[in-house]
Amino acid sequence: MSDGFIELRGIRKVFSGVVALDAMSLVIKPGEIHCLAGENGSGKSTVIKIMSGVYQPDGGEILIDGKPVPGMTPIGAIAHGVQVIYQDFSLFGNLTVAENLAMNVHLGEKRRLMNWRRTRAIAREAVDRLGVELDLDAEVASLPTAGKQLVAIARALMSDARLIIMDEPTTALTRKEVETLFRIVRDIQARGIAILFVSHKMREMLEISERITVIRNGRKVAEGPTGDFDEASITRHMTGSDILNKPYVWTPPPGPPPVPRLEIRGLTVPGKCEGLDLAIRPGEIVGLSGLLGSGRTELALTLFGMVPRHEGEILIDGAPVRLRTTQEAIKAGIAYVPEDRLTEGLFLSQSIKRNMLATSYERLARKLVIDREQAEEMTQGMVRAMQIATPTAEKPVMQLSGGNQQRVVLARWLLTDARVLILNGPTVGVDVGSKAEIHAKIRELAQHHGLAVLMISDDVLELVQNCNRIVLMHRGRFIDDLPAADVTEESVSDRLKTFT
């Protein structure tokens, strides 16, 4: 008899003839932190939805406390103590924290009228149980990502959870917020509640979990105590191959130093950043990191023409440019890939083709008519160049994996003949295989096309491996400008900690 709380045995799931899960088995023990790892499209989400009753398996069985549970439904899963915190948290943004936390209790009691005193009492108990501070009267939409996550966790604990499934819980969190989340996860574990931590971030898996299960193409390929794994072995199991990370080396051309492709002199945004000087030459990849609120995103937005009130000089290839609108930035050859591609970088319901061409229609216009032949040629060429996995460019971009969505955003800007590429969190929410491919493409653009790249990231290892210089920012000022060859991930992380 299994000693697990929940067990999947030989689960099979097929969608339109495509096998999503095949002979998938998984055991989650009471009070353990178990990590489910795999690339995007490996079957992680299908496992979650099978366990939570959203999908019915086409073969195999689900057991709770060693007893088969046929026909698991979402309500049945919750009744058994299975709670899922999805990436979008499934919260009501226009309601307060208290209303979100008390809603399920009120629904369960079939109340017709809202009792505001009871609502606050329910919410206060939930927040106190979690041991955090939250403004119960704040609208959830106004909270930062970490705050929304705390609300979702507090709500899950209200339902006598025995297993909490966290789907990519650290995607949009800073390192400090991740540390807070891990403390809460361990507190939850101490109460005997199991955690299934679904992620593709290897360092976090190794830090938080006790056991790791790795799936690839719908099948389990590795499982065991966390001590049996390291980053290289997890990568190998997830992708089926070894991924070698060699530092990026920029070699200046012989002769006089080249004119900077991007240069800023005394750039100041009132209340955000002050007196910034930076030069990035053709082929350079310069990393930028700093704590939340350091001013790094404001700098990126200013360079993309989204902060018209700024002072100082901005030069492209030695010539001063005016960047008061995004149109002026694009015309100057500046491209910006935002951190949140889903809300800021893509038209999710539109096709890959339309997303790619969004900034190129003016060039494609011939007497107010789009040159469809040229548009098709540009699209197909970029699908091949960016290695976007899709049977057709007419496919809605929302149906792509995170890595392919990021390639679409990059492709859009490459079609503008950009000279400066600003990347804000270039691989957030992207699995390890796609991350390596995106990094390779960024290096190629810098080395062979002469782009100046400003890479903004919380992932210090990403910067150390892909940049020739790393600039650290604190309270609106540049503090350090470090050659990547002279630093390590640990030394940069230690330096950032001094800013707290």
Short mmCIF file of C-alpha atoms in Angstrom, two decimals:
data_model
loop_
_atom_site.label_atom_id
_atom_site.label_comp_id
_atom_site.label_asym_id
_atom_site.label_seq_id
_atom_site.Cartn_x
_atom_site.Cartn_y
_atom_site.Cartn_z
CA MET A 1 0.00 0.00 0.00
CA SER A 2 1.31 3.45 -0.92
CA ASP A 3 2.39 5.84 1.86
CA GLY A 4 1.48 8.81 -0.34
CA PHE A 5 -1.34 11.28 0.12
CA ILE A 6 -2.05 11.36 -3.62
CA GLU A 7 -0.77 8.99 -6.27
CA LEU A 8 -1.03 8.86 -10.04
CA ARG A 9 -0.62 5.38 -11.51
CA GLY A 10 0.01 4.84 -15.22
CA ILE A 11 -1.87 7.97 -16.25
CA ARG A 12 -2.49 8.43 -19.97
CA LYS A 13 -4.03 11.51 -21.57
CA VAL A 14 -4.59 12.12 -25.28
CA PHE A 15 -5.77 15.32 -26.99
CA SER A 16 -6.93 15.01 -30.62
CA GLY A 17 -4.63 12.07 -31.21
CA VAL A 18 -1.62 13.74 -29.52
CA VAL A 19 -0.35 11.92 -26.43
CA ALA A 20 0.12 14.49 -23.64
CA LEU A 21 0.86 11.97 -20.85
CA ASP A 22 1.95 8.37 -21.23
CA ALA A 23 2.26 5.91 -18.33
CA MET A 24 2.77 8.83 -15.96
CA SER A 25 3.19 7.88 -12.30
CA LEU A 26 3.74 10.24 -9.39
CA VAL A 27 3.47 9.98 -5.59
CA ILE A 28 3.17 13.01 -3.28
CA LYS A 29 3.73 12.16 0.37
CA PRO A 30 2.11 14.06 3.26
CA GLY A 31 4.13 17.10 4.28
CA GLU A 32 6.78 16.85 1.57
CA ILE A 33 7.95 19.52 -0.87
CA HIS A 34 8.05 17.80 -4.24
CA CYS A 35 9.20 19.50 -7.44
CA LEU A 36 7.75 18.60 -10.85
CA ALA A 37 10.19 19.76 -13.53
CA GLY A 38 10.01 19.84 -17.29
CA GLU A 39 10.20 22.12 -20.29
CA ASN A 40 7.16 23.98 -21.62
CA GLY A 41 4.99 21.42 -23.41
CA SER A 42 6.41 18.49 -21.44
CA GLY A 43 3.07 17.73 -19.76
CA LYS A 44 3.40 19.55 -16.42
CA SER A 45 0.14 21.46 -16.82
CA THR A 46 -1.70 18.29 -17.81
CA VAL A 47 -0.46 16.57 -14.64
CA ILE A 48 -1.77 19.49 -12.57
CA LYS A 49 -5.18 19.36 -14.23
CA ILE A 50 -5.44 15.60 -13.82
CA MET A 51 -4.64 15.86 -10.11
CA SER A 52 -7.13 18.72 -9.62
CA GLY A 53 -9.95 17.03 -11.54
CA VAL A 54 -10.02 19.48 -14.46
CA TYR A 55 -9.11 16.69 -16.91
CA GLN A 56 -10.19 13.07 -16.79
CA PRO A 57 -7.43 10.57 -17.62
CA ASP A 58 -7.85 8.25 -20.60
CA GLY A 59 -6.03 5.52 -18.70
CA GLY A 60 -4.56 4.78 -15.28
CA GLU A 61 -5.94 5.77 -11.90
CA ILE A 62 -5.76 8.38 -9.14
CA LEU A 63 -5.49 7.32 -5.51
CA ILE A 64 -6.04 9.39 -2.36
CA ASP A 65 -4.75 7.87 0.87
CA GLY A 66 -4.24 4.62 -1.02
CA LYS A 67 -7.85 4.38 -2.26
CA PRO A 68 -8.82 4.79 -5.94
CA VAL A 69 -10.84 7.90 -6.75
CA PRO A 70 -12.63 7.38 -10.07
CA GLY A 71 -14.05 10.39 -11.87
CA MET A 72 -12.14 13.05 -9.92
CA THR A 73 -13.74 16.49 -10.36
CA PRO A 74 -12.50 19.96 -9.32
CA ILE A 75 -14.99 20.03 -6.43
CA GLY A 76 -14.00 16.50 -5.44
CA ALA A 77 -10.30 17.40 -5.51
CA ILE A 78 -10.91 20.41 -3.24
CA ALA A 79 -12.95 18.21 -0.89
CA HIS A 80 -9.97 15.84 -0.68
CA GLY A 81 -7.69 18.79 0.17
CA VAL A 82 -6.07 19.47 -3.23
CA GLN A 83 -5.62 23.19 -3.93
CA VAL A 84 -3.99 24.70 -7.04
CA ILE A 85 -2.44 28.15 -7.27
CA TYR A 86 -2.15 28.86 -10.99
CA GLN A 87 0.20 31.40 -12.56
CA ASP A 88 -2.62 33.95 -12.90
CA PHE A 89 -3.70 33.27 -9.28
CA SER A 90 -7.42 33.21 -10.33
CA LEU A 91 -8.28 36.19 -8.14
CA PHE A 92 -10.90 38.91 -8.61
CA GLY A 93 -8.87 42.04 -9.28
CA ASN A 94 -11.76 44.46 -8.72
CA LEU A 95 -12.49 43.07 -5.25
CA THR A 96 -10.58 43.70 -2.03
CA VAL A 97 -8.22 41.28 -0.36
CA ALA A 98 -10.85 40.59 2.30
CA GLU A 99 -13.58 39.93 -0.29
CA ASN A 100 -11.35 37.53 -2.23
CA LEU A 101 -10.46 35.59 0.92
CA ALA A 102 -14.01 35.37 2.30
CA MET A 103 -15.85 34.66 -0.94
CA ASN A 104 -15.59 30.86 -0.87
CA VAL A 105 -16.73 30.77 2.77
CA HIS A 106 -19.77 32.88 1.98
CA LEU A 107 -20.60 30.74 -1.06
CA GLY A 108 -20.27 27.57 1.00
CA GLU A 109 -22.67 29.00 3.58
CA LYS A 110 -25.05 30.03 0.75
CA ARG A 111 -25.33 33.57 2.07
CA ARG A 112 -27.39 36.03 0.05
CA LEU A 113 -26.27 39.17 1.87
CA MET A 114 -22.72 40.30 2.56
CA ASN A 115 -21.78 40.52 6.24
CA TRP A 116 -18.85 42.95 6.16
CA ARG A 117 -17.79 42.36 9.77
CA ARG A 118 -17.67 38.60 9.19
CA THR A 119 -15.85 39.13 5.89
CA ARG A 120 -13.03 41.00 7.63
CA ALA A 121 -12.91 38.46 10.46
CA ILE A 122 -12.54 35.58 7.95
CA ALA A 123 -9.86 37.45 6.02
CA ARG A 124 -7.96 38.46 9.15
CA GLU A 125 -7.88 34.86 10.35
CA ALA A 126 -6.57 33.70 6.95
CA VAL A 127 -3.81 36.32 6.85
CA ASP A 128 -2.80 35.68 10.46
CA ARG A 129 -2.61 31.96 9.73
CA LEU A 130 -0.15 32.72 6.96
CA GLY A 131 1.86 35.04 9.20
CA VAL A 132 2.08 37.98 6.75
CA GLU A 133 0.88 41.57 6.59
CA LEU A 134 -1.70 42.42 3.92
CA ASP A 135 -3.99 45.42 3.56
CA LEU A 136 -7.42 43.78 3.69
CA ASP A 137 -9.06 46.83 2.10
CA ALA A 138 -6.72 47.03 -0.90
CA GLU A 139 -8.06 46.04 -4.31
CA VAL A 140 -6.24 42.93 -5.46
CA ALA A 141 -5.51 44.52 -8.85
CA SER A 142 -3.41 47.16 -7.08
CA LEU A 143 -1.15 44.61 -5.38
CA PRO A 144 2.28 43.64 -6.70
CA THR A 145 2.69 40.08 -7.96
CA ALA A 146 4.09 38.89 -4.63
CA GLY A 147 1.07 40.34 -2.81
CA LYS A 148 -1.38 38.60 -5.13
CA GLN A 149 0.45 35.36 -4.55
CA LEU A 150 0.12 35.73 -0.79
CA VAL A 151 -3.64 36.22 -1.18
CA ALA A 152 -3.85 33.07 -3.30
CA ILE A 153 -1.86 31.05 -0.73
CA ALA A 154 -3.95 32.38 2.17
CA ARG A 155 -7.12 31.41 0.32
CA ALA A 156 -5.79 27.89 -0.33
CA LEU A 157 -5.01 27.38 3.36
CA MET A 158 -8.58 28.30 4.31
CA SER A 159 -9.94 25.14 2.67
CA ASP A 160 -8.20 22.56 4.88
CA ALA A 161 -5.61 21.92 2.20
CA ARG A 162 -3.53 18.77 2.36
CA LEU A 163 -1.69 19.48 -0.89
CA ILE A 164 -1.01 22.88 -2.45
CA ILE A 165 0.12 22.82 -6.07
CA MET A 166 2.08 25.93 -7.08
CA ASP A 167 2.35 26.41 -10.85
CA GLU A 168 5.51 28.40 -11.74
CA PRO A 169 5.17 30.44 -8.52
CA THR A 170 8.37 32.48 -8.87
CA THR A 171 8.11 33.58 -12.51
CA ALA A 172 7.56 37.29 -11.79
CA LEU A 173 9.19 37.53 -8.35
CA THR A 174 12.42 39.23 -7.33
CA ARG A 175 15.01 37.21 -5.42
CA LYS A 176 13.95 38.81 -2.13
CA GLU A 177 10.31 37.90 -2.82
CA VAL A 178 11.36 34.35 -3.68
CA GLU A 179 13.08 34.05 -0.30
CA THR A 180 9.88 35.21 1.42
CA LEU A 181 7.84 32.68 -0.55
CA PHE A 182 10.21 29.85 0.38
CA ARG A 183 9.92 30.77 4.06
CA ILE A 184 6.13 30.57 3.79
CA VAL A 185 6.33 27.25 1.91
CA ARG A 186 8.45 25.76 4.70
CA ASP A 187 6.01 27.07 7.31
CA ILE A 188 3.18 25.38 5.42
CA GLN A 189 5.16 22.15 5.27
CA ALA A 190 5.69 22.26 9.03
CA ARG A 191 1.90 21.92 9.40
CA GLY A 192 1.96 18.62 7.50
CA ILE A 193 0.73 20.09 4.21
CA ALA A 194 2.42 18.82 1.05
CA ILE A 195 3.62 21.20 -1.66
CA LEU A 196 3.96 20.32 -5.35
CA PHE A 197 6.28 22.97 -6.74
CA VAL A 198 5.96 23.04 -10.55
CA SER A 199 8.86 24.87 -12.15
CA HIS A 200 11.65 24.89 -14.69
CA LYS A 201 14.03 27.00 -12.56
CA MET A 202 16.67 24.52 -11.55
CA ARG A 203 18.35 26.43 -8.73
CA GLU A 204 15.02 26.99 -7.02
CA MET A 205 14.12 23.32 -7.39
CA LEU A 206 17.34 22.32 -5.70
CA GLU A 207 16.88 24.91 -2.95
CA ILE A 208 13.28 24.23 -1.92
CA SER A 209 12.40 20.62 -2.74
CA GLU A 210 13.02 17.27 -1.06
CA ARG A 211 12.20 15.16 -4.10
CA ILE A 212 12.28 15.93 -7.82
CA THR A 213 10.35 14.34 -10.67
CA VAL A 214 11.36 15.28 -14.22
CA ILE A 215 9.08 14.71 -17.22
CA ARG A 216 9.83 15.02 -20.92
CA ASN A 217 7.36 14.58 -23.77
CA GLY A 218 4.67 13.36 -21.38
CA ARG A 219 6.74 10.64 -19.73
CA LYS A 220 8.59 10.51 -16.44
CA VAL A 221 12.33 10.34 -17.17
CA ALA A 222 13.82 10.81 -13.70
CA GLU A 223 12.77 10.83 -10.06
CA GLY A 224 14.52 10.78 -6.72
CA PRO A 225 15.74 12.72 -3.69
CA THR A 226 16.90 16.24 -4.49
CA GLY A 227 20.42 15.31 -3.38
CA ASP A 228 20.68 12.99 -6.38
CA PHE A 229 20.40 15.92 -8.81
CA ASP A 230 22.39 18.96 -9.84
CA GLU A 231 21.68 21.63 -12.48
CA ALA A 232 23.47 19.73 -15.22
CA SER A 233 21.59 16.48 -14.60
CA ILE A 234 18.20 18.23 -14.41
CA THR A 235 18.96 20.02 -17.68
CA ARG A 236 19.98 16.75 -19.31
CA HIS A 237 16.78 15.00 -18.18
CA MET A 238 14.55 17.93 -19.20
CA THR A 239 16.02 18.45 -22.67
CA GLY A 240 17.62 15.12 -23.51
CA SER A 241 20.99 16.78 -24.05
CA ASP A 242 23.71 18.77 -22.28
CA ILE A 243 23.60 22.57 -22.62
CA LEU A 244 26.99 24.23 -22.39
CA ASN A 245 27.09 27.82 -21.17
CA LYS A 246 30.19 29.68 -22.30
CA PRO A 247 30.71 33.33 -21.31
CA TYR A 248 30.07 35.97 -23.96
CA VAL A 249 33.26 37.66 -25.10
CA TRP A 250 33.16 40.99 -26.95
CA THR A 251 36.32 41.91 -28.80
CA PRO A 252 36.61 45.52 -29.98
CA PRO A 253 37.70 45.90 -33.60
CA PRO A 254 41.28 46.95 -34.27
CA GLY A 255 42.05 50.65 -34.47
CA PRO A 256 40.35 53.54 -32.70
CA PRO A 257 37.46 52.64 -30.36
CA PRO A 258 34.19 52.45 -32.31
CA VAL A 259 31.57 55.13 -31.79
CA PRO A 260 29.02 53.89 -29.23
CA ARG A 261 25.85 52.61 -30.84
CA LEU A 262 23.95 53.86 -27.79
CA GLU A 263 25.21 56.54 -25.43
CA ILE A 264 23.48 58.40 -22.62
CA ARG A 265 24.95 61.45 -20.91
CA GLY A 266 23.59 62.81 -17.66
CA LEU A 267 20.20 61.17 -18.20
CA THR A 268 17.80 62.17 -15.45
CA VAL A 269 14.17 61.23 -14.86
CA PRO A 270 12.80 63.30 -11.97
CA GLY A 271 12.22 61.10 -8.94
CA LYS A 272 13.44 57.95 -10.71
CA CYS A 273 17.06 58.22 -11.85
CA GLU A 274 19.73 60.91 -11.95
CA GLY A 275 22.93 61.66 -13.85
CA LEU A 276 23.22 58.36 -15.74
CA ASP A 277 26.16 57.93 -18.13
CA LEU A 278 26.50 54.79 -20.23
CA ALA A 279 27.96 53.80 -23.60
CA ILE A 280 27.27 50.54 -25.44
CA ARG A 281 29.25 49.84 -28.58
CA PRO A 282 28.22 47.72 -31.58
CA GLY A 283 28.32 44.06 -30.63
CA GLU A 284 28.31 44.66 -26.89
CA ILE A 285 25.82 43.02 -24.54
CA VAL A 286 25.66 45.04 -21.34
CA GLY A 287 23.77 43.65 -18.36
CA LEU A 288 21.81 45.81 -15.94
CA SER A 289 20.61 44.64 -12.54
CA GLY A 290 19.38 46.17 -9.32
CA LEU A 291 16.79 45.72 -6.64
CA LEU A 292 13.11 46.47 -7.21
CA GLY A 293 12.73 50.25 -7.44
CA SER A 294 16.32 50.87 -8.49
CA GLY A 295 15.18 52.76 -11.61
CA ARG A 296 16.24 50.22 -14.21
CA THR A 297 12.80 49.79 -15.79
CA GLU A 298 12.30 53.57 -15.85
CA LEU A 299 15.59 53.83 -17.76
CA ALA A 300 14.40 51.27 -20.30
CA LEU A 301 11.06 53.03 -20.76
CA THR A 302 12.81 56.38 -21.18
CA LEU A 303 15.03 54.99 -23.94
CA PHE A 304 11.92 53.65 -25.66
CA GLY A 305 10.22 57.03 -25.63
CA MET A 306 7.67 56.22 -22.94
CA VAL A 307 8.88 58.80 -20.40
CA PRO A 308 8.83 62.13 -22.24
CA ARG A 309 9.84 64.16 -19.15
CA HIS A 310 13.57 63.55 -18.94
CA GLU A 311 16.79 65.51 -19.11
CA GLY A 312 20.24 64.80 -20.50
CA GLU A 313 21.44 63.51 -23.87
CA ILE A 314 20.75 60.30 -25.76
CA LEU A 315 22.87 59.52 -28.80
CA ILE A 316 22.57 56.80 -31.45
CA ASP A 317 25.77 56.21 -33.44
CA GLY A 318 27.08 59.53 -32.16
CA ALA A 319 24.07 61.60 -33.22
CA PRO A 320 21.73 63.13 -30.61
CA VAL A 321 18.17 61.87 -30.83
CA ARG A 322 14.88 63.07 -29.38
CA LEU A 323 12.93 60.25 -27.69
CA ARG A 324 9.63 61.65 -26.47
CA THR A 325 7.40 59.00 -28.09
CA THR A 326 7.73 55.32 -28.96
CA GLN A 327 7.48 56.26 -32.64
CA GLU A 328 10.57 58.44 -32.29
CA ALA A 329 12.42 55.61 -30.52
CA ILE A 330 11.52 53.08 -33.20
CA LYS A 331 12.56 55.52 -35.92
CA ALA A 332 15.89 55.97 -34.12
CA GLY A 333 16.47 52.21 -34.26
CA ILE A 334 15.60 51.29 -30.68
CA ALA A 335 13.65 48.11 -29.88
CA TYR A 336 12.23 47.19 -26.49
CA VAL A 337 11.16 43.74 -25.30
CA PRO A 338 9.16 44.17 -22.06
CA GLU A 339 9.32 41.82 -19.10
CA ASP A 340 5.63 40.97 -19.18
CA ARG A 341 5.21 39.85 -22.78
CA LEU A 342 1.62 38.66 -22.18
CA THR A 343 0.21 42.07 -21.24
CA GLU A 344 2.77 44.44 -22.74
CA GLY A 345 4.46 42.67 -25.63
CA LEU A 346 1.89 40.63 -27.54
CA PHE A 347 -1.59 40.75 -29.02
CA LEU A 348 -2.50 37.33 -27.67
CA SER A 349 -5.61 36.64 -29.74
CA GLN A 350 -3.92 37.72 -32.98
CA SER A 351 -1.82 35.52 -35.23
CA ILE A 352 1.94 35.09 -35.15
CA LYS A 353 2.05 36.92 -38.48
CA ARG A 354 0.14 39.97 -37.26
CA ASN A 355 2.22 40.16 -34.09
CA MET A 356 5.44 40.04 -36.09
CA LEU A 357 4.34 42.71 -38.54
CA ALA A 358 2.79 45.05 -35.95
CA THR A 359 5.60 47.60 -36.29
CA SER A 360 6.20 47.06 -40.03
CA TYR A 361 2.87 47.83 -41.69
CA GLU A 362 3.95 51.36 -42.63
CA ARG A 363 6.88 49.91 -44.57
CA LEU A 364 4.62 47.35 -46.24
CA ALA A 365 2.03 49.89 -47.41
CA ARG A 366 1.81 50.51 -51.14
CA LYS A 367 -0.67 53.32 -51.83
CA LEU A 368 -2.65 52.43 -48.71
CA VAL A 369 -2.64 48.73 -49.63
CA ILE A 370 -0.48 46.17 -47.80
CA ASP A 371 2.00 44.30 -49.99
CA ARG A 372 0.77 40.84 -48.99
CA GLU A 373 3.50 39.00 -50.88
CA GLN A 374 6.25 40.91 -49.09
CA ALA A 375 4.45 40.52 -45.76
CA GLU A 376 4.30 36.75 -46.23
CA GLU A 377 7.94 36.61 -47.27
CA MET A 378 9.04 38.61 -44.19
CA THR A 379 6.94 36.48 -41.86
CA GLN A 380 8.10 33.12 -43.18
CA GLY A 381 11.72 34.25 -43.22
CA MET A 382 11.52 35.32 -39.58
CA VAL A 383 9.72 32.12 -38.50
CA ARG A 384 12.65 30.18 -39.95
CA ALA A 385 15.33 32.52 -38.61
CA MET A 386 13.90 32.53 -35.08
CA GLN A 387 13.09 28.78 -35.17
CA ILE A 388 9.50 29.33 -34.04
CA ALA A 389 7.78 25.97 -33.59
CA THR A 390 4.47 26.33 -35.42
CA PRO A 391 2.74 24.66 -38.38
CA THR A 392 1.48 28.04 -39.62
CA ALA A 393 2.06 31.74 -38.98
CA GLU A 394 -1.73 32.18 -38.81
CA LYS A 395 -1.80 30.41 -35.44
CA PRO A 396 -2.87 32.65 -32.52
CA VAL A 397 0.21 33.62 -30.52
CA MET A 398 -1.56 32.68 -27.26
CA GLN A 399 -1.26 29.03 -28.30
CA LEU A 400 2.55 29.14 -28.34
CA SER A 401 4.87 28.19 -25.50
CA GLY A 402 6.58 30.97 -23.53
CA GLY A 403 9.83 30.51 -25.43
CA ASN A 404 8.16 30.74 -28.82
CA GLN A 405 6.16 33.79 -27.73
CA GLN A 406 9.42 35.52 -26.79
CA ARG A 407 10.84 34.67 -30.21
CA VAL A 408 7.83 36.34 -31.83
CA VAL A 409 8.47 39.54 -29.85
CA LEU A 410 12.14 39.51 -30.87
CA ALA A 411 11.21 38.85 -34.50
CA ARG A 412 8.90 41.87 -34.56
CA TRP A 413 11.75 44.19 -33.65
CA LEU A 414 14.29 42.58 -35.93
CA LEU A 415 11.98 43.41 -38.84
CA THR A 416 12.42 47.11 -37.97
CA ASP A 417 16.20 46.92 -38.59
CA ALA A 418 16.83 47.89 -34.97
CA ARG A 419 20.29 49.03 -33.92
CA VAL A 420 19.70 48.99 -30.15
CA LEU A 421 17.91 46.13 -28.41
CA ILE A 422 16.65 46.62 -24.84
CA LEU A 423 15.62 43.37 -23.16
CA ASN A 424 13.77 43.54 -19.85
CA GLY A 425 13.75 40.04 -18.35
CA PRO A 426 14.43 38.33 -21.73
CA THR A 427 13.81 34.77 -20.50
CA VAL A 428 11.24 35.22 -17.71
CA GLY A 429 8.89 32.22 -17.75
CA VAL A 430 10.95 30.41 -20.41
CA ASP A 431 12.17 26.85 -19.95
CA VAL A 432 15.84 25.90 -19.94
CA GLY A 433 16.01 24.67 -23.54
CA SER A 434 14.27 27.71 -25.00
CA LYS A 435 16.32 29.96 -22.74
CA ALA A 436 19.57 28.63 -24.21
CA GLU A 437 18.23 29.14 -27.76
CA ILE A 438 17.12 32.71 -27.02
CA HIS A 439 20.50 33.52 -25.47
CA ALA A 440 22.22 32.13 -28.57
CA LYS A 441 20.04 34.31 -30.81
CA ILE A 442 20.80 37.44 -28.75
CA ARG A 443 24.54 36.73 -28.96
CA GLU A 444 24.25 36.23 -32.72
CA LEU A 445 22.43 39.56 -33.14
CA ALA A 446 25.14 41.35 -31.21
CA GLN A 447 28.14 39.61 -32.77
CA HIS A 448 27.08 39.35 -36.40
CA HIS A 449 24.63 42.22 -36.81
CA GLY A 450 26.31 44.83 -34.62
CA LEU A 451 23.39 45.46 -32.29
CA ALA A 452 24.01 47.14 -28.98
CA VAL A 453 22.13 45.09 -26.38
CA LEU A 454 21.04 46.24 -22.92
CA MET A 455 19.93 43.15 -20.98
CA ILE A 456 17.99 43.86 -17.77
CA SER A 457 17.53 40.86 -15.49
CA ASP A 458 17.14 39.62 -11.92
CA ASP A 459 18.86 36.41 -13.00
CA VAL A 460 22.48 37.20 -12.19
CA LEU A 461 23.73 33.99 -13.81
CA GLU A 462 22.02 35.02 -17.05
CA LEU A 463 23.96 38.29 -17.02
CA VAL A 464 27.30 36.71 -16.09
CA GLN A 465 27.02 34.18 -18.93
CA ASN A 466 25.70 36.48 -21.66
CA CYS A 467 27.12 39.96 -21.08
CA ASN A 468 30.59 41.39 -21.48
CA ARG A 469 29.84 44.05 -18.81
CA ILE A 470 27.40 44.23 -15.91
CA VAL A 471 26.12 47.54 -14.56
CA LEU A 472 24.55 47.59 -11.09
CA MET A 473 21.94 50.22 -10.26
CA HIS A 474 20.71 51.47 -6.90
CA ARG A 475 18.31 54.30 -6.05
CA GLY A 476 18.41 55.74 -9.53
CA ARG A 477 22.18 55.74 -9.96
CA PHE A 478 24.77 53.47 -11.55
CA ILE A 479 26.95 52.09 -8.75
CA ASP A 480 29.24 49.60 -10.53
CA ASP A 481 30.29 48.87 -14.11
CA LEU A 482 31.97 45.46 -13.95
CA PRO A 483 33.66 43.39 -16.67
CA ALA A 484 31.79 40.06 -16.69
CA ALA A 485 35.09 38.19 -16.98
CA ASP A 486 36.13 39.53 -13.56
CA VAL A 487 32.99 38.53 -11.61
CA THR A 488 31.02 35.47 -10.62
CA GLU A 489 27.35 34.96 -9.93
CA GLU A 490 28.13 34.87 -6.19
CA SER A 491 30.17 38.08 -6.18
CA VAL A 492 27.49 40.02 -8.07
CA SER A 493 24.72 38.62 -5.85
CA ASP A 494 26.70 39.54 -2.74
CA ARG A 495 27.16 43.08 -4.08
CA LEU A 496 23.41 43.40 -4.72
CA LYS A 497 22.70 42.31 -1.15
CA THR A 498 24.61 45.30 0.13
CA PHE A 499 21.97 47.54 -1.49
CA THR A 500 19.18 46.28 0.79
#
